[in-house]
């Protein structure tokens, strides 16, 4: 009941063929459009095929139903691989690439581990991801706000689009599709990191070190416990906790010895001291999904850009950038700023620099992606539409469109600890600990950027410069949703850390002073310590599968019966708001944004007479036992009338009770 919704082996075979098409297409593209090492081509091709599949699925989904859109997308990626071949350049495929099949086994093992851990978690806004996966798989591309049908949704949905393909073609449940997609993308990001690391360090061990650094690197909040009691007490005064940290403890001082009260977390709680509001370990970030896809795009850029050949390479990189914009707009904006700044620096070097060979292809791949990001859907598209609407003076803005404002005095922003002002010594101290020792990578990366600029490693320079913007923007600018701006800081710190590892790798044998080597070891160990601690509680989730918050086995049974079976224009009422969207693939109208319920919806849930529900525009009602008992005798009697048709009911003997689905379209007449 957890994994497969319907279809069985037939649909799994279809998913295998679909995946084979876009995987083979990506492999052929990197084989013919780039000069990669044989060991790099299989997994890098998998990444290129994935981004191409998401890119074409999104475009086709604007006009077609999901199933044909996904099949056409996979076919187009395979066709792109075929047309990238030039007979004069050699054979269509090189079977010797498959000597590196062990990388695929490693990917499968890592992805399987992440998937099993994710099966036992319901963390990081599953109330947002699950409805999106279900609605997109049912055909809502680009997605509307699932809690306010008809309103455009300002959200990066590339990750959910990939999960929707698993649900639609493979007939997985929404939650299993979400877990598998998170596991696969997380594993792919780590393997790509290892491939890039092996290239830049010329060592397999170096590649493994960079992959491990990516997995475990985090902030240093835990190290606050080493401060003297009086200093710690003084430094933590006046700090207002945000979000899940505020749910965990009244003060930061108390929180340093408290479990992290995160909804849907592992059976053994993660200590709040080892969580982080700026740079959580990627082992946790895997379970958000978009972070993995953003890192896949980053490593594809780092692997592909130095090995480009001609215009075919530029086209492929433009597709990668476009998916990057659809998956993680903040990181995409940072890399765009980094590339533009890098181009200006190269231009300032004079006409003798290789502008046409290196910089022009970079800008040539970025510009189409920027233009596509304005129309392809997602956050950037909706922000652009919102600005156009405001300038035109008519209409409504998309849900959750944010605005920037000047921040003074400057501050370090943590999604857990709030705004930590630089003009207050205690808050500055806490902010530096929150960032952690990874901040020491900043001078290393900036120093190396000068050398890379002289040597023509422009992709590395662009990433370093993107970090300058990523760390600087949150310091001086406010955002309407402050916790979201921390993604910029976290991305900058992680990128600088990743780039500093190969620099230290080459410096290591040249260092004669033992204390310097000891310092590097301590830096790496303390940077990854929180990630190692977090891994322990996560492993306890592997043997405790859960569907999700507010989702039970009876909901799975109803999903199997009614998902994507209702009227496509249906509006469904549920006392749990988003739950029925997951079960049916149809939207609701219950909230102004993800945190603010509509008063009319609240009133309707308190008194859901079938006639009143229908008059409010809802066509179906999804009822659980608890709501049924709480709604009152008059409301219950209204569903016994002939106008209210019971479409189906599922019951279990546990506390979950029953689930019923009513058709109330005739009750409003």
PDB file of N, CA and C in Angstrom, residues 13-75:
ATOM      1  N   UNK A  13       7.454  -1.271 -16.031  1.00  0.00           N
ATOM      2  CA  UNK A  13       8.189  -1.483 -17.276  1.00  0.00           C
ATOM      3  C   UNK A  13       8.134  -0.235 -18.150  1.00  0.00           C
ATOM      4  N   UNK A  14       6.966   0.416 -18.187  1.00  0.00           N
ATOM      5  CA  UNK A  14       6.859   1.667 -18.937  1.00  0.00           C
ATOM      6  C   UNK A  14       7.779   2.733 -18.389  1.00  0.00           C
ATOM      7  N   UNK A  15       7.849   2.829 -17.061  1.00  0.00           N
ATOM      8  CA  UNK A  15       8.753   3.805 -16.450  1.00  0.00           C
ATOM      9  C   UNK A  15      10.206   3.475 -16.764  1.00  0.00           C
ATOM     10  N   UNK A  16      10.538   2.186 -16.795  1.00  0.00           N
ATOM     11  CA  UNK A  16      11.899   1.769 -17.136  1.00  0.00           C
ATOM     12  C   UNK A  16      12.243   2.180 -18.564  1.00  0.00           C
ATOM     13  N   UNK A  17      11.314   1.995 -19.486  1.00  0.00           N
ATOM     14  CA  UNK A  17      11.549   2.400 -20.881  1.00  0.00           C
ATOM     15  C   UNK A  17      11.681   3.913 -20.981  1.00  0.00           C
ATOM     16  N   UNK A  18      10.796   4.636 -20.307  1.00  0.00           N
ATOM     17  CA  UNK A  18      10.855   6.100 -20.316  1.00  0.00           C
ATOM     18  C   UNK A  18      12.202   6.588 -19.791  1.00  0.00           C
ATOM     19  N   UNK A  19      12.627   6.038 -18.651  1.00  0.00           N
ATOM     20  CA  UNK A  19      13.908   6.436 -18.071  1.00  0.00           C
ATOM     21  C   UNK A  19      15.059   6.065 -18.993  1.00  0.00           C
ATOM     22  N   UNK A  20      14.956   4.903 -19.630  1.00  0.00           N
ATOM     23  CA  UNK A  20      15.994   4.494 -20.568  1.00  0.00           C
ATOM     24  C   UNK A  20      16.126   5.444 -21.738  1.00  0.00           C
ATOM     25  N   UNK A  21      15.008   5.984 -22.223  1.00  0.00           N
ATOM     26  CA  UNK A  21      15.050   6.924 -23.345  1.00  0.00           C
ATOM     27  C   UNK A  21      15.811   8.185 -22.981  1.00  0.00           C
ATOM     28  N   UNK A  22      15.423   8.831 -21.865  1.00  0.00           N
ATOM     29  CA  UNK A  22      16.108  10.093 -21.558  1.00  0.00           C
ATOM     30  C   UNK A  22      17.516   9.868 -21.035  1.00  0.00           C
ATOM     31  N   UNK A  23      17.764   8.718 -20.415  1.00  0.00           N
ATOM     32  CA  UNK A  23      19.126   8.428 -19.963  1.00  0.00           C
ATOM     33  C   UNK A  23      20.054   8.193 -21.153  1.00  0.00           C
ATOM     34  N   UNK A  24      19.592   7.385 -22.112  1.00  0.00           N
ATOM     35  CA  UNK A  24      20.403   7.127 -23.302  1.00  0.00           C
ATOM     36  C   UNK A  24      20.621   8.403 -24.099  1.00  0.00           C
ATOM     37  N   UNK A  25      19.579   9.223 -24.189  1.00  0.00           N
ATOM     38  CA  UNK A  25      19.731  10.494 -24.899  1.00  0.00           C
ATOM     39  C   UNK A  25      20.765  11.389 -24.255  1.00  0.00           C
ATOM     40  N   UNK A  26      20.736  11.478 -22.928  1.00  0.00           N
ATOM     41  CA  UNK A  26      21.731  12.293 -22.234  1.00  0.00           C
ATOM     42  C   UNK A  26      23.138  11.763 -22.419  1.00  0.00           C
ATOM     43  N   UNK A  27      23.290  10.441 -22.382  1.00  0.00           N
ATOM     44  CA  UNK A  27      24.606   9.832 -22.593  1.00  0.00           C
ATOM     45  C   UNK A  27      25.148  10.153 -23.982  1.00  0.00           C
ATOM     46  N   UNK A  28      24.284  10.042 -25.008  1.00  0.00           N
ATOM     47  CA  UNK A  28      24.723  10.356 -26.369  1.00  0.00           C
ATOM     48  C   UNK A  28      25.094  11.829 -26.506  1.00  0.00           C
ATOM     49  N   UNK A  29      24.365  12.696 -25.823  1.00  0.00           N
ATOM     50  CA  UNK A  29      24.670  14.127 -25.895  1.00  0.00           C
ATOM     51  C   UNK A  29      26.061  14.407 -25.342  1.00  0.00           C
ATOM     52  N   UNK A  30      26.359  13.901 -24.156  1.00  0.00           N
ATOM     53  CA  UNK A  30      27.676  14.191 -23.574  1.00  0.00           C
ATOM     54  C   UNK A  30      28.782  13.478 -24.333  1.00  0.00           C
ATOM     55  N   UNK A  31      28.451  12.364 -24.975  1.00  0.00           N
ATOM     56  CA  UNK A  31      29.442  11.633 -25.757  1.00  0.00           C
ATOM     57  C   UNK A  31      29.882  12.424 -26.979  1.00  0.00           C
ATOM     58  N   UNK A  32      28.936  13.152 -27.594  1.00  0.00           N
ATOM     59  CA  UNK A  32      29.232  13.811 -28.867  1.00  0.00           C
ATOM     60  C   UNK A  32      29.366  15.324 -28.771  1.00  0.00           C
ATOM     61  N   UNK A  33      28.772  15.950 -27.756  1.00  0.00           N
ATOM     62  CA  UNK A  33      28.811  17.415 -27.680  1.00  0.00           C
ATOM     63  C   UNK A  33      29.844  17.930 -26.688  1.00  0.00           C
ATOM     64  N   UNK A  34      30.501  17.025 -25.955  1.00  0.00           N
ATOM     65  CA  UNK A  34      31.488  17.439 -24.956  1.00  0.00           C
ATOM     66  C   UNK A  34      32.679  16.479 -24.991  1.00  0.00           C
ATOM     67  N   UNK A  35      33.783  16.939 -24.474  1.00  0.00           N
ATOM     68  CA  UNK A  35      35.005  16.128 -24.429  1.00  0.00           C
ATOM     69  C   UNK A  35      35.227  15.623 -22.992  1.00  0.00           C
ATOM     70  N   UNK A  36      34.400  14.715 -22.567  1.00  0.00           N
ATOM     71  CA  UNK A  36      34.500  14.190 -21.207  1.00  0.00           C
ATOM     72  C   UNK A  36      35.360  12.933 -21.166  1.00  0.00           C
ATOM     73  N   UNK A  37      35.875  12.650 -19.981  1.00  0.00           N
ATOM     74  CA  UNK A  37      36.587  11.399 -19.762  1.00  0.00           C
ATOM     75  C   UNK A  37      35.579  10.247 -19.801  1.00  0.00           C
ATOM     76  N   UNK A  38      36.005   9.066 -20.276  1.00  0.00           N
ATOM     77  CA  UNK A  38      35.073   7.933 -20.332  1.00  0.00           C
ATOM     78  C   UNK A  38      34.387   7.639 -19.000  1.00  0.00           C
ATOM     79  N   UNK A  39      35.105   7.775 -17.886  1.00  0.00           N
ATOM     80  CA  UNK A  39      34.501   7.470 -16.584  1.00  0.00           C
ATOM     81  C   UNK A  39      33.431   8.486 -16.195  1.00  0.00           C
ATOM     82  N   UNK A  40      33.430   9.660 -16.850  1.00  0.00           N
ATOM     83  CA  UNK A  40      32.486  10.720 -16.499  1.00  0.00           C
ATOM     84  C   UNK A  40      31.199  10.653 -17.300  1.00  0.00           C
ATOM     85  N   UNK A  41      31.230   9.921 -18.429  1.00  0.00           N
ATOM     86  CA  UNK A  41      30.143  10.090 -19.392  1.00  0.00           C
ATOM     87  C   UNK A  41      28.825   9.457 -18.961  1.00  0.00           C
ATOM     88  N   UNK A  42      28.869   8.283 -18.333  1.00  0.00           N
ATOM     89  CA  UNK A  42      27.614   7.616 -17.985  1.00  0.00           C
ATOM     90  C   UNK A  42      26.778   8.444 -17.013  1.00  0.00           C
ATOM     91  N   UNK A  43      27.358   8.810 -15.887  1.00  0.00           N
ATOM     92  CA  UNK A  43      26.588   9.512 -14.855  1.00  0.00           C
ATOM     93  C   UNK A  43      26.321  10.952 -15.265  1.00  0.00           C
ATOM     94  N   UNK A  44      27.289  11.605 -15.906  1.00  0.00           N
ATOM     95  CA  UNK A  44      27.028  12.966 -16.388  1.00  0.00           C
ATOM     96  C   UNK A  44      25.936  12.944 -17.444  1.00  0.00           C
ATOM     97  N   UNK A  45      25.949  11.923 -18.304  1.00  0.00           N
ATOM     98  CA  UNK A  45      24.873  11.778 -19.277  1.00  0.00           C
ATOM     99  C   UNK A  45      23.528  11.575 -18.616  1.00  0.00           C
ATOM    100  N   UNK A  46      23.523  10.848 -17.501  1.00  0.00           N
ATOM    101  CA  UNK A  46      22.283  10.672 -16.742  1.00  0.00           C
ATOM    102  C   UNK A  46      21.770  12.022 -16.251  1.00  0.00           C
ATOM    103  N   UNK A  47      22.679  12.870 -15.773  1.00  0.00           N
ATOM    104  CA  UNK A  47      22.283  14.203 -15.319  1.00  0.00           C
ATOM    105  C   UNK A  47      21.772  15.070 -16.447  1.00  0.00           C
ATOM    106  N   UNK A  48      22.445  15.033 -17.592  1.00  0.00           N
ATOM    107  CA  UNK A  48      21.993  15.817 -18.747  1.00  0.00           C
ATOM    108  C   UNK A  48      20.645  15.308 -19.238  1.00  0.00           C
ATOM    109  N   UNK A  49      20.486  13.988 -19.287  1.00  0.00           N
ATOM    110  CA  UNK A  49      19.200  13.436 -19.696  1.00  0.00           C
ATOM    111  C   UNK A  49      18.079  13.826 -18.753  1.00  0.00           C
ATOM    112  N   UNK A  50      18.367  13.822 -17.448  1.00  0.00           N
ATOM    113  CA  UNK A  50      17.372  14.220 -16.450  1.00  0.00           C
ATOM    114  C   UNK A  50      16.938  15.663 -16.651  1.00  0.00           C
ATOM    115  N   UNK A  51      17.911  16.573 -16.779  1.00  0.00           N
ATOM    116  CA  UNK A  51      17.545  17.986 -16.951  1.00  0.00           C
ATOM    117  C   UNK A  51      16.809  18.198 -18.265  1.00  0.00           C
ATOM    118  N   UNK A  52      17.226  17.483 -19.317  1.00  0.00           N
ATOM    119  CA  UNK A  52      16.506  17.596 -20.585  1.00  0.00           C
ATOM    120  C   UNK A  52      15.088  17.085 -20.475  1.00  0.00           C
ATOM    121  N   UNK A  53      14.903  15.981 -19.752  1.00  0.00           N
ATOM    122  CA  UNK A  53      13.565  15.424 -19.556  1.00  0.00           C
ATOM    123  C   UNK A  53      12.672  16.396 -18.802  1.00  0.00           C
ATOM    124  N   UNK A  54      13.185  16.992 -17.739  1.00  0.00           N
ATOM    125  CA  UNK A  54      12.397  17.967 -16.983  1.00  0.00           C
ATOM    126  C   UNK A  54      12.084  19.179 -17.848  1.00  0.00           C
ATOM    127  N   UNK A  55      13.062  19.636 -18.601  1.00  0.00           N
ATOM    128  CA  UNK A  55      12.876  20.815 -19.456  1.00  0.00           C
ATOM    129  C   UNK A  55      11.754  20.585 -20.467  1.00  0.00           C
ATOM    130  N   UNK A  56      11.823  19.493 -21.211  1.00  0.00           N
ATOM    131  CA  UNK A  56      10.817  19.235 -22.244  1.00  0.00           C
ATOM    132  C   UNK A  56       9.470  18.843 -21.634  1.00  0.00           C
ATOM    133  N   UNK A  57       9.481  18.152 -20.489  1.00  0.00           N
ATOM    134  CA  UNK A  57       8.212  17.809 -19.829  1.00  0.00           C
ATOM    135  C   UNK A  57       7.454  19.062 -19.430  1.00  0.00           C
ATOM    136  N   UNK A  58       8.178  20.037 -18.919  1.00  0.00           N
ATOM    137  CA  UNK A  58       7.539  21.279 -18.509  1.00  0.00           C
ATOM    138  C   UNK A  58       6.937  22.005 -19.707  1.00  0.00           C
ATOM    139  N   UNK A  59       7.700  22.113 -20.784  1.00  0.00           N
ATOM    140  CA  UNK A  59       7.187  22.811 -21.965  1.00  0.00           C
ATOM    141  C   UNK A  59       6.003  22.068 -22.568  1.00  0.00           C
ATOM    142  N   UNK A  60       6.126  20.751 -22.730  1.00  0.00           N
ATOM    143  CA  UNK A  60       5.029  19.984 -23.319  1.00  0.00           C
ATOM    144  C   UNK A  60       3.808  19.977 -22.413  1.00  0.00           C
ATOM    145  N   UNK A  61       4.034  19.995 -21.101  1.00  0.00           N
ATOM    146  CA  UNK A  61       2.927  19.961 -20.155  1.00  0.00           C
ATOM    147  C   UNK A  61       2.056  21.197 -20.177  1.00  0.00           C
ATOM    148  N   UNK A  62       2.549  22.291 -20.760  1.00  0.00           N
ATOM    149  CA  UNK A  62       1.724  23.493 -20.891  1.00  0.00           C
ATOM    150  C   UNK A  62       0.539  23.257 -21.827  1.00  0.00           C
ATOM    151  N   UNK A  63       0.680  22.297 -22.756  1.00  0.00           N
ATOM    152  CA  UNK A  63      -0.355  22.102 -23.769  1.00  0.00           C
ATOM    153  C   UNK A  63      -0.917  20.682 -23.805  1.00  0.00           C
ATOM    154  N   UNK A  64      -0.197  19.704 -23.253  1.00  0.00           N
ATOM    155  CA  UNK A  64      -0.606  18.311 -23.361  1.00  0.00           C
ATOM    156  C   UNK A  64      -0.919  17.721 -21.992  1.00  0.00           C
ATOM    157  N   UNK A  65      -1.630  16.608 -22.009  1.00  0.00           N
ATOM    158  CA  UNK A  65      -1.848  15.858 -20.786  1.00  0.00           C
ATOM    159  C   UNK A  65      -0.512  15.289 -20.303  1.00  0.00           C
ATOM    160  N   UNK A  66      -0.400  14.972 -19.007  1.00  0.00           N
ATOM    161  CA  UNK A  66       0.903  14.583 -18.460  1.00  0.00           C
ATOM    162  C   UNK A  66       1.543  13.375 -19.129  1.00  0.00           C
ATOM    163  N   UNK A  67       0.781  12.299 -19.339  1.00  0.00           N
ATOM    164  CA  UNK A  67       1.391  11.085 -19.889  1.00  0.00           C
ATOM    165  C   UNK A  67       2.039  11.336 -21.250  1.00  0.00           C
ATOM    166  N   UNK A  68       1.303  11.884 -22.234  1.00  0.00           N
ATOM    167  CA  UNK A  68       1.983  12.171 -23.507  1.00  0.00           C
ATOM    168  C   UNK A  68       3.096  13.197 -23.375  1.00  0.00           C
ATOM    169  N   UNK A  69       2.938  14.155 -22.466  1.00  0.00           N
ATOM    170  CA  UNK A  69       3.999  15.150 -22.272  1.00  0.00           C
ATOM    171  C   UNK A  69       5.286  14.481 -21.802  1.00  0.00           C
ATOM    172  N   UNK A  70       5.171  13.541 -20.865  1.00  0.00           N
ATOM    173  CA  UNK A  70       6.367  12.861 -20.358  1.00  0.00           C
ATOM    174  C   UNK A  70       7.000  11.979 -21.433  1.00  0.00           C
ATOM    175  N   UNK A  71       6.178  11.279 -22.201  1.00  0.00           N
ATOM    176  CA  UNK A  71       6.733  10.418 -23.249  1.00  0.00           C
ATOM    177  C   UNK A  71       7.376  11.239 -24.363  1.00  0.00           C
ATOM    178  N   UNK A  72       6.742  12.319 -24.736  1.00  0.00           N
ATOM    179  CA  UNK A  72       7.331  13.183 -25.767  1.00  0.00           C
ATOM    180  C   UNK A  72       8.643  13.773 -25.271  1.00  0.00           C
ATOM    181  N   UNK A  73       8.680  14.175 -24.005  1.00  0.00           N
ATOM    182  CA  UNK A  73       9.909  14.744 -23.446  1.00  0.00           C
ATOM    183  C   UNK A  73      11.048  13.732 -23.494  1.00  0.00           C
ATOM    184  N   UNK A  74      10.775  12.493 -23.074  1.00  0.00           N
ATOM    185  CA  UNK A  74      11.819  11.465 -23.116  1.00  0.00           C
ATOM    186  C   UNK A  74      12.261  11.194 -24.547  1.00  0.00           C
ATOM    187  N   UNK A  75      11.296  11.168 -25.475  1.00  0.00           N
ATOM    188  CA  UNK A  75      11.647  10.954 -26.874  1.00  0.00           C
ATOM    189  C   UNK A  75      12.480  12.080 -27.447  1.00  0.00           C
TER     190      UNK A  75
END
